[in-house]
Structure formats: structure tokens, C-alpha cells
Amino acid sequence: MKQTYINELSQHVGAEVTLKGWLYNMRSSGKLMFPQLRDGTGIVQCVVLKKAISEELWEALKGLGQESALIVRGTVRADERAPGGYEIDVSDAEVVSPTHDYPITPKEHGTEFLMDHRHLWLRSRRQHAIIKVRHTVIKAVRDFLDNDGFTLADSPIFTPAACEGTTTLFEVNYFDDEKAYLTQSGQLYNEATAAAFGKTYCFGPAFRAEKSKTRRHLTEFWMVEPEVAYATLDDVMNLSERFLSYIAARVLDQRGEELKVLERDTAKLEAIVPPFPRLHYNDAVRMLQEGHERGEIETRFEWGGDFGSPDETYLSGKYDKPLMVHRYPAAVKAFYMARDTENPELALGVDVLAPEGYGEVIGGGERATSLDFLREQIALHQLPEESFDWYLDLRRYGSVPHGGFGMGIERCTAWMCGIEHIRETIPFPRMLYRLKP
RNA sequence: UCCGCAGUAGCUCAAUGGCAGAGCAUCCGGCUGUUAACCGGAGGGUUGUAAGUUCGAGUCUUACCUGCGGAGCCA
């Protein structure tokens, strides 16, 4: 019997269909029961009249627990009383596998319990909605870049050296002669592919061995990193702006139902359209200091540092669009950043701070082009130059201005969904103290 | 790593230093339109671990374990 999916029911009103799924919830009275069936595309309420089916089947259905696997045959009927607008008048059913004592009940649970049962938690309505939004964010990312002339050229996951700091690397003992690490960014490799293809991106997992315990951190997360040859800082900012706007528009267009489940204020997403406000680091510092004088911020921010989480929240709170802060002190940024010709102390980097306290969703900028300058920086940061030989070749052979950025998929998804913690935006989160399931 | 909070039934939580409790879930029974259905009944406990104070500790003290929130760091 051909399977019909719940999200297609509107095309089958009046027809007999076969649904295959799991029991989401069950209510029953003496001669009538209302099993709700879930099949991954939606949830539909079924109506079973005792007199419409056999005695054996009635008894079998009566004893079913939540998440029992079930095939149901019946007629589709539009009904205002049903959540979702459609109901199935059941004529026959088959119990594929009965279940009892499903751990996650339709009541409240704590985070630890739910995370221990993450493999089951994904079946719930809210988690289902979040992962669907994540899927759409990723699809939008790929469509935007593919349609904009970018070529996917993924970077390796095993790397011989740090890309940025060395303290946050996961070491792998496998390769005979040298230590290997899990990648924390595909950035350096992107610069090589950008010189080959012009506009490239990589998209994959990144690993940070940070002892971070906040709602914005995972030890394993997914990152998309576009890189463009001949791009300046302004080009990078323009690209970020179009990129984020495209993602928000796509989520609004295709995930309306899910945003409703998540009770997301969609006006916040509709506001994400170009142009985004752009703020020079110096002006951001001034705002923070004025905020301190007015008593809105506890500690006074001094020029030269990187913004802390409360600083970011304060700044982005002034706008209802993502805020682009550019030209940070070079001392707090990565070694490969290009310098501002007007003030060599400043790096041509940009952080895009999402509104509503979601923090930095994009970090990027223009890369340094001079061989001598990079050698100097590598020595200054006490990095092993031999590991960067191939990277320096990019400056030896046809070095041009170029730039790009990285965006964390989970942070972006959390922002789109309007949820508190990014641990819910990836099917199986890896965090400090969380390796299972 | 640092600061703060928490750990009691499968789950969410109560319990002045004095008999270990409720709702949900589970099991049994009832109900022909339920929306986290409802009504009646039953089973379910080494109060995170170890020590200490006390006639008596879920409750007070110390250490440890686990988790949560935040900071730093970052996307």
C-alpha cells in the first residue's frame, strides 16, 4: 500500500490513505479513541470508532504506549476540531511495534534529562521544528553562495598546525612523524582555493577545545566560510549583509509553521534587510564608555581590548538589525588580518553582532597580502613558520587583496529560531561535559 | 579554570531537625469528540557519594561527584 505523508493530506481529502509513523499521543473513551500519529512530516489526529474495527484490533490499539510504531489506513476528512485541520477516520491499522514506558512524556522535563535522551528528544515537536529551521539555514547558505558564483572547495579536518590560537586545539595521535589537530577553521585553506577559483567556500565541522560553558558555545560546531579574491573589507561587509538577509528571508518563507511552533516573533526576522548599521571600533568604544558613564554598563571599557559578551549585547541592543563592527585593534585579532592604511594599529576585520543578544554570528575581514609582513606576524605570534610554508606561497605567487568570513550555523539557527541555547540547534551537541548520546 | 545555584519515586517538584508526599508517567477499571482529556483504584524510595554534629538528618557542617547559569575565549 502506497504511503501518504501527513504534510500532503490536503491533497487527499475524501480519499483513503495509508499513513506510517509513530503514536504521538492517545486519548480514549469507551468506544472511541483519538490516537495522534507522527510521521516526521507532521502530526495528525486519527479517530477510531470501536464498531468500525475488529475487537482484536481495538484491544491492540487500546494498550499502545506513546511512540509505538503504527500503520493506519483511513479516510481523510477536513475538520475544524482537529489540530492541523485534518483528521483520519480509521478503517484499519497495523501495529508495527508496540512500546511502553517511553521516557519523554508530554509534561515538563529538565535539560539534563532531555539531553541524556537527545536521540528520543528529537522526535518532539519543538526539537523537530528547530532542526527543520537548521536544515533551511544550511540550504539557504548553499543556494546563496552557489547562485552567487562561489565554488565549494572544502578544507581538511586534520590539520598540521593551528590556524589561530594553539590553546584550543584537539590533538590527534595517528600520523607518524608529526602531531595533527582537528581543524578550528578552514580559513587558511580557503585563501588557497580562492586564488584558484576566485570565489570559494568551505562548509563543515570545526572544533574548539575551549573550556566554554555558555549558551553560545559548542566544542563541535558547523561553520561556513566564504573567501573572495580581490575583495576588500567593504566587499566582505556587503557580502555578509546580503548573505544574512537571504537566509532570514528564506527561513521566513519556508519555515512559517516551525516558527509558529517556536513562538518566534517574525517581525524580528523581517527587519533583517540591507543596509546593516556599520560601526567603527573607535565609535563602538565611545558608545561603551558613554554607556558606562550613564550607569548602563558596570565596568568602563578601555580602548584596545576585545568586546566581552555584555559589551556585545549592549552595542547590538541599540539596533534592531545585525550590527557590523569593523577595524579592531590588530593585537586582539588573528595574525593574517590586513592592517588599516590610515592606522596600522587597526586590523581590517569585521564582526557581525546579531540583535537580541545572540552575539557574534559572523567574523571576518580582509587578509594581509605582504610576504614579509606575514613572516613577521608568524614570528611575533610564536607560530612555527615551517607549518605555514604553503600558506606563504600564496604571497609569493600572485598575492592579491582578498577576504572572507566565517559564520557559525548553530548561532545563526538559534537566532532565527529565537531560542535560548545553541545546544538545541544541532542534532547531537558536543559540549564540555557532554559526549553522549 | 573562576564565581554562583542545584541534586528527594521513571519525570517535574513539595516536606520548622521529629511517620517520605503530590501531580504526571506506568498498570487495572469507567466514559461516543478528546485537545498537556477527564473520573476511580494500585504499584513505585539506599533523599547524588562519603564522613561528621545530634536522642534523632532529606533538612545542619566538611569533602567529593554530577548537572545548570554566568565569566574568560570564540563562530
Tab-separated table of C-alpha atoms in Angstrom, chain A residues 12-356:
chain	number	residue	atom	x	y	z
A	12	HIS	CA	-6.208	13.710	-0.346
A	13	VAL	CA	-9.415	14.955	1.295
A	14	GLY	CA	-12.135	12.312	0.923
A	15	ALA	CA	-9.670	9.654	-0.192
A	16	GLU	CA	-8.482	6.556	1.638
A	17	VAL	CA	-4.784	6.802	2.567
A	18	THR	CA	-2.136	4.775	4.386
A	19	LEU	CA	-0.045	6.604	6.987
A	20	LYS	CA	3.081	5.133	8.504
A	21	GLY	CA	4.500	6.558	11.684
A	22	TRP	CA	4.566	6.605	15.455
A	23	LEU	CA	1.969	7.244	18.123
A	24	TYR	CA	2.467	10.784	19.427
A	25	ASN	CA	-0.296	10.833	21.996
A	26	MET	CA	-3.504	8.932	22.724
A	27	ARG	CA	-6.811	9.889	24.231
A	28	SER	CA	-9.623	7.447	24.517
A	29	SER	CA	-13.080	6.830	25.887
A	30	GLY	CA	-15.100	3.624	25.987
A	31	LYS	CA	-15.977	3.299	22.348
A	32	LEU	CA	-13.874	5.996	20.715
A	33	MET	CA	-10.181	6.768	20.647
A	34	PHE	CA	-8.071	9.607	19.283
A	35	PRO	CA	-4.546	8.448	18.517
A	36	GLN	CA	-2.296	11.224	17.210
A	37	LEU	CA	0.098	9.942	14.581
A	38	ARG	CA	3.514	11.459	13.844
A	39	ASP	CA	5.442	10.581	10.681
A	40	GLY	CA	8.279	13.107	10.559
A	41	THR	CA	6.412	15.495	8.270
A	42	GLY	CA	3.675	16.400	10.739
A	43	ILE	CA	1.175	15.201	13.295
A	44	VAL	CA	-2.425	14.225	12.545
A	45	GLN	CA	-5.256	13.168	14.802
A	46	CYS	CA	-6.981	9.904	13.925
A	47	VAL	CA	-10.459	8.883	15.029
A	48	VAL	CA	-11.135	5.217	15.789
A	49	LEU	CA	-14.720	4.068	16.387
A	50	LYS	CA	-14.920	0.762	18.210
A	51	LYS	CA	-17.648	-0.517	15.908
A	52	ALA	CA	-15.589	0.326	12.777
A	53	ILE	CA	-12.785	-2.139	13.510
A	54	SER	CA	-12.339	-5.673	14.819
A	55	GLU	CA	-12.386	-6.499	18.517
A	56	GLU	CA	-8.756	-7.713	18.387
A	57	LEU	CA	-7.517	-4.526	16.751
A	58	TRP	CA	-9.410	-2.366	19.237
A	59	GLU	CA	-7.791	-4.189	22.137
A	60	ALA	CA	-4.357	-3.947	20.496
A	61	LEU	CA	-4.677	-0.208	19.918
A	62	LYS	CA	-6.053	0.433	23.390
A	63	GLY	CA	-2.865	-0.804	25.005
A	64	LEU	CA	-0.410	1.162	22.881
A	65	GLY	CA	2.061	3.472	24.580
A	66	GLN	CA	3.498	6.712	23.280
A	67	GLU	CA	5.893	6.234	20.295
A	68	SER	CA	4.539	2.818	19.330
A	69	ALA	CA	5.181	2.264	15.612
A	70	LEU	CA	1.912	2.170	13.730
A	71	ILE	CA	0.469	1.973	10.222
A	72	VAL	CA	-3.006	3.432	9.841
A	73	ARG	CA	-5.451	3.255	6.947
A	74	GLY	CA	-8.384	5.619	6.796
A	75	THR	CA	-10.253	8.405	5.071
A	76	VAL	CA	-9.031	11.994	5.161
A	77	ARG	CA	-11.582	14.486	6.421
A	78	ALA	CA	-11.253	18.236	6.921
A	79	ASP	CA	-12.358	19.045	10.471
A	80	GLU	CA	-12.103	22.323	12.369
A	81	ARG	CA	-11.921	20.499	15.693
A	82	ALA	CA	-8.661	18.811	14.741
A	83	PRO	CA	-5.288	20.447	15.299
A	84	GLY	CA	-3.847	20.834	11.800
A	85	GLY	CA	-7.275	20.947	10.187
A	86	TYR	CA	-7.476	17.326	9.019
A	87	GLU	CA	-8.457	14.063	10.609
A	88	ILE	CA	-8.280	10.416	9.638
A	89	ASP	CA	-11.346	8.211	10.080
A	90	VAL	CA	-9.588	4.933	10.690
A	91	SER	CA	-10.830	1.819	8.898
A	92	ASP	CA	-7.829	-0.412	9.621
A	93	ALA	CA	-4.469	-0.313	11.361
A	94	GLU	CA	-1.382	-2.404	11.899
A	95	VAL	CA	0.786	-2.285	14.986
A	96	VAL	CA	4.369	-2.439	13.686
A	97	SER	CA	5.924	-2.448	17.148
A	98	PRO	CA	4.206	-1.660	20.445
A	99	THR	CA	6.017	0.471	23.008
A	100	HIS	CA	5.700	1.043	26.722
A	101	ASP	CA	7.324	3.426	29.156
A	102	TYR	CA	8.570	5.970	26.618
A	103	PRO	CA	10.736	8.222	28.795
A	104	ILE	CA	9.736	11.612	27.418
A	105	THR	CA	6.177	12.364	28.416
A	106	PRO	CA	4.111	15.345	27.295
A	107	LYS	CA	4.999	17.084	30.563
A	108	GLU	CA	7.900	19.201	31.744
A	109	HIS	CA	11.426	17.858	31.849
A	110	GLY	CA	14.796	19.247	32.826
A	111	THR	CA	17.658	19.918	30.404
A	112	GLU	CA	19.915	17.184	31.731
A	113	PHE	CA	17.230	14.522	31.374
A	114	LEU	CA	16.302	15.686	27.885
A	115	MET	CA	19.944	15.852	26.746
A	116	ASP	CA	20.554	12.323	28.075
A	117	HIS	CA	17.637	11.291	25.842
A	118	ARG	CA	18.611	13.501	22.921
A	119	HIS	CA	18.162	10.577	20.495
A	120	LEU	CA	14.485	10.483	21.501
A	121	TRP	CA	14.032	14.173	22.260
A	122	LEU	CA	14.484	14.917	18.541
A	123	ARG	CA	11.018	13.416	17.973
A	124	SER	CA	9.307	16.137	19.948
A	125	ARG	CA	7.547	18.979	18.192
A	126	ARG	CA	9.859	21.779	19.285
A	127	GLN	CA	13.111	19.941	18.524
A	128	HIS	CA	11.682	18.855	15.207
A	129	ALA	CA	10.947	22.490	14.345
A	130	ILE	CA	14.449	23.662	15.301
A	131	ILE	CA	16.209	21.032	13.182
A	132	LYS	CA	13.937	21.880	10.242
A	133	VAL	CA	14.986	25.534	10.561
A	134	ARG	CA	18.638	24.435	10.727
A	135	HIS	CA	18.111	22.480	7.522
A	136	THR	CA	16.689	25.549	5.809
A	137	VAL	CA	19.509	27.780	7.067
A	138	ILE	CA	22.045	25.370	5.548
A	139	LYS	CA	20.112	25.098	2.283
A	140	ALA	CA	19.901	28.889	2.086
A	141	VAL	CA	23.639	29.203	2.741
A	142	ARG	CA	24.458	26.826	-0.100
A	143	ASP	CA	21.911	28.271	-2.519
A	144	PHE	CA	23.057	31.829	-1.876
A	145	LEU	CA	26.718	31.061	-2.440
A	146	ASP	CA	26.158	28.686	-5.368
A	147	ASN	CA	23.937	31.245	-7.112
A	148	ASP	CA	26.493	33.962	-6.459
A	149	GLY	CA	29.321	32.249	-8.346
A	150	PHE	CA	31.026	30.544	-5.425
A	151	THR	CA	32.632	27.112	-5.742
A	152	LEU	CA	32.501	24.650	-2.865
A	153	ALA	CA	36.084	23.619	-2.031
A	154	ASP	CA	36.167	22.039	1.397
A	155	SER	CA	39.129	22.371	3.686
A	156	PRO	CA	40.662	19.436	5.580
A	157	ILE	CA	39.606	18.420	9.066
A	158	PHE	CA	43.022	17.053	10.098
A	159	THR	CA	45.498	19.916	10.067
A	160	PRO	CA	49.183	20.071	10.922
A	161	ALA	CA	49.091	23.408	12.737
A	162	ALA	CA	46.912	25.934	14.447
A	163	CYS	CA	45.078	28.434	12.338
A	164	GLU	CA	44.608	30.847	15.208
A	165	GLY	CA	45.322	30.193	18.855
A	166	THR	CA	47.102	26.982	19.860
A	167	THR	CA	45.397	26.518	23.200
A	168	THR	CA	42.056	25.442	21.803
A	169	LEU	CA	43.130	22.577	19.542
A	170	PHE	CA	42.192	18.921	19.769
A	171	GLU	CA	45.287	16.789	19.283
A	172	VAL	CA	45.134	13.583	17.240
A	173	ASN	CA	47.804	10.903	17.611
A	174	TYR	CA	47.855	8.955	14.390
A	175	PHE	CA	50.224	10.470	11.877
A	176	ASP	CA	53.712	9.054	12.427
A	177	ASP	CA	56.076	11.957	12.365
A	178	GLU	CA	54.037	14.886	13.473
A	179	LYS	CA	51.144	15.910	15.606
A	180	ALA	CA	47.831	16.512	13.929
A	181	TYR	CA	44.912	18.597	15.113
A	182	LEU	CA	41.220	18.842	14.355
A	183	THR	CA	40.534	21.967	12.386
A	184	GLN	CA	39.268	25.067	14.121
A	185	SER	CA	38.719	26.920	10.843
A	186	GLY	CA	39.194	26.339	7.118
A	187	GLN	CA	40.278	29.922	6.678
A	188	LEU	CA	43.898	29.408	5.543
A	189	TYR	CA	42.982	26.723	3.030
A	190	ASN	CA	40.210	28.928	1.697
A	191	GLU	CA	42.794	31.507	0.764
A	192	ALA	CA	44.466	28.896	-1.421
A	193	THR	CA	41.238	27.836	-3.118
A	194	ALA	CA	40.147	31.452	-3.591
A	195	ALA	CA	43.341	32.045	-5.586
A	196	ALA	CA	42.384	29.032	-7.710
A	197	PHE	CA	38.643	29.632	-8.162
A	198	GLY	CA	38.120	33.302	-7.356
A	199	LYS	CA	35.135	32.846	-5.072
A	200	THR	CA	35.081	29.741	-2.863
A	201	TYR	CA	33.631	28.444	0.336
A	202	CYS	CA	34.060	25.555	2.684
A	203	PHE	CA	31.361	24.141	4.866
A	204	GLY	CA	31.962	21.628	7.606
A	205	PRO	CA	32.539	20.953	11.265
A	206	ALA	CA	35.029	22.927	13.330
A	207	PHE	CA	36.432	22.009	16.723
A	208	ARG	CA	37.376	24.223	19.631
A	209	ALA	CA	38.790	22.783	22.818
A	210	GLU	CA	37.676	25.803	24.807
A	211	LYS	CA	36.542	25.367	28.375
A	212	SER	CA	33.433	27.304	27.489
A	213	LYS	CA	30.216	26.797	29.343
A	214	THR	CA	27.800	29.271	27.830
A	215	ARG	CA	24.670	29.235	25.734
A	216	ARG	CA	26.689	30.312	22.676
A	217	HIS	CA	29.345	27.583	22.630
A	218	LEU	CA	29.746	24.036	21.356
A	219	THR	CA	33.030	22.129	21.130
A	220	GLU	CA	31.964	20.774	17.742
A	221	PHE	CA	30.027	23.135	15.516
A	222	TRP	CA	29.387	23.717	11.820
A	223	MET	CA	30.811	26.683	10.025
A	224	VAL	CA	30.514	28.068	6.528
A	225	GLU	CA	33.415	30.185	5.311
A	226	PRO	CA	33.308	32.059	2.005
A	227	GLU	CA	36.504	33.619	0.666
A	228	VAL	CA	36.787	36.038	-2.262
A	229	ALA	CA	39.887	37.007	-4.246
A	230	TYR	CA	40.338	40.737	-4.811
A	231	ALA	CA	37.798	41.523	-2.065
A	232	THR	CA	38.276	44.417	0.345
A	233	LEU	CA	36.827	44.839	3.825
A	234	ASP	CA	33.877	46.749	2.335
A	235	ASP	CA	33.219	43.864	-0.067
A	236	VAL	CA	33.240	41.442	2.864
A	237	MET	CA	30.740	43.585	4.751
A	238	ASN	CA	28.486	43.890	1.716
A	239	LEU	CA	28.587	40.144	1.236
A	240	SER	CA	27.771	39.465	4.916
A	241	GLU	CA	24.791	41.781	4.689
A	242	ARG	CA	23.315	40.145	1.597
A	243	PHE	CA	24.104	36.693	2.944
A	244	LEU	CA	22.316	37.074	6.286
A	245	SER	CA	19.354	38.834	4.679
A	246	TYR	CA	18.950	35.974	2.218
A	247	ILE	CA	18.990	33.380	4.997
A	248	ALA	CA	16.412	35.244	7.090
A	249	ALA	CA	14.120	35.696	4.079
A	250	ARG	CA	14.334	32.017	3.220
A	251	VAL	CA	13.558	30.911	6.777
A	252	LEU	CA	10.552	33.257	6.876
A	253	ASP	CA	9.351	31.954	3.526
A	254	GLN	CA	9.750	28.222	4.111
A	255	ARG	CA	9.558	27.602	7.865
A	256	GLY	CA	6.444	29.522	8.871
A	257	GLU	CA	4.901	26.533	10.629
A	258	GLU	CA	8.047	25.807	12.579
A	259	LEU	CA	8.488	29.449	13.621
A	260	LYS	CA	4.901	29.288	14.930
A	261	VAL	CA	5.711	26.172	16.977
A	262	LEU	CA	8.731	28.022	18.371
A	263	GLU	CA	6.600	31.134	19.024
A	264	ARG	CA	9.190	33.226	17.174
A	265	ASP	CA	8.442	36.933	16.756
A	266	THR	CA	8.776	37.025	12.959
A	267	ALA	CA	8.919	40.837	12.895
A	268	LYS	CA	12.465	40.486	14.255
A	269	LEU	CA	13.407	38.397	11.226
A	270	GLU	CA	11.586	40.642	8.750
A	271	ALA	CA	13.823	43.501	9.944
A	272	ILE	CA	16.930	41.712	8.640
A	273	VAL	CA	17.324	43.569	5.332
A	274	PRO	CA	20.203	45.689	3.975
A	275	PRO	CA	21.700	48.034	4.852
A	276	PHE	CA	23.032	46.965	8.260
A	277	PRO	CA	24.499	49.607	10.571
A	278	ARG	CA	28.308	49.820	10.432
A	279	LEU	CA	30.276	50.974	13.410
A	280	HIS	CA	33.993	51.750	13.593
A	281	TYR	CA	35.677	50.123	16.605
A	282	ASN	CA	36.631	53.579	17.912
A	283	ASP	CA	32.984	54.675	17.825
A	284	ALA	CA	31.887	51.429	19.480
A	285	VAL	CA	34.367	52.047	22.291
A	286	ARG	CA	32.996	55.577	22.684
A	287	MET	CA	29.450	54.195	22.929
A	288	LEU	CA	30.510	51.700	25.578
A	289	GLN	CA	32.267	54.385	27.601
A	290	GLU	CA	29.273	56.699	27.401
A	291	GLY	CA	27.093	53.790	28.442
A	292	HIS	CA	29.311	53.306	31.466
A	293	GLU	CA	29.063	56.993	32.387
A	294	ARG	CA	25.279	56.745	32.250
A	295	GLY	CA	25.482	53.722	34.522
A	296	GLU	CA	24.170	51.311	31.871
A	297	ILE	CA	27.347	49.210	31.912
A	298	GLU	CA	29.120	48.058	35.042
A	299	THR	CA	32.787	48.348	34.043
A	300	ARG	CA	34.412	51.013	31.885
A	301	PHE	CA	35.661	49.643	28.568
A	302	GLU	CA	39.198	50.685	27.628
A	303	TRP	CA	40.354	51.110	24.035
A	304	GLY	CA	42.451	48.187	22.817
A	305	GLY	CA	40.530	45.226	24.168
A	306	ASP	CA	38.128	42.834	22.566
A	307	PHE	CA	34.478	43.147	23.486
A	308	GLY	CA	33.106	40.851	26.153
A	309	SER	CA	29.716	39.284	25.952
A	310	PRO	CA	27.952	42.056	27.921
A	311	ASP	CA	29.617	44.674	25.667
A	312	GLU	CA	28.350	42.943	22.541
A	313	THR	CA	24.862	42.708	23.965
A	314	TYR	CA	24.908	46.403	24.877
A	315	LEU	CA	26.050	47.504	21.414
A	316	SER	CA	23.769	45.240	19.408
A	317	GLY	CA	20.879	46.179	21.696
A	318	LYS	CA	20.980	49.677	20.214
A	319	TYR	CA	19.837	48.336	16.838
A	320	ASP	CA	17.103	46.058	15.525
A	321	LYS	CA	19.342	44.849	12.695
A	322	PRO	CA	22.644	42.990	12.802
A	323	LEU	CA	25.461	45.380	13.701
A	324	MET	CA	28.769	45.336	11.833
A	325	VAL	CA	31.676	46.488	13.971
A	326	HIS	CA	34.849	46.964	11.923
A	327	ARG	CA	38.542	47.850	12.311
A	328	TYR	CA	39.529	46.231	15.613
A	329	PRO	CA	42.936	46.655	17.270
A	330	ALA	CA	45.247	44.224	15.463
A	331	ALA	CA	46.572	42.972	18.783
A	332	VAL	CA	43.287	41.172	19.582
A	333	LYS	CA	42.822	39.670	16.109
A	334	ALA	CA	44.398	36.815	14.144
A	335	PHE	CA	47.862	37.166	12.598
A	336	TYR	CA	46.651	37.070	8.977
A	337	MET	CA	44.470	40.184	9.187
A	338	ALA	CA	45.343	43.091	6.883
A	339	ARG	CA	46.076	46.450	8.503
A	340	ASP	CA	44.222	49.719	8.034
A	341	THR	CA	46.467	52.044	5.987
A	342	GLU	CA	45.094	55.036	7.937
A	343	ASN	CA	46.040	53.448	11.272
A	344	PRO	CA	48.325	50.381	11.191
A	345	GLU	CA	47.314	49.525	14.758
A	346	LEU	CA	43.907	48.564	13.414
A	347	ALA	CA	43.076	45.340	11.578
A	348	LEU	CA	40.633	45.270	8.684
A	349	GLY	CA	38.330	42.861	10.445
A	350	VAL	CA	34.582	42.877	10.967
A	351	ASP	CA	32.344	41.157	13.488
A	352	VAL	CA	28.641	40.940	12.764
A	353	LEU	CA	26.709	41.048	16.008
A	354	ALA	CA	23.203	39.665	15.810
A	355	PRO	CA	20.408	41.532	17.599
A	356	GLU	CA	18.562	40.245	20.681
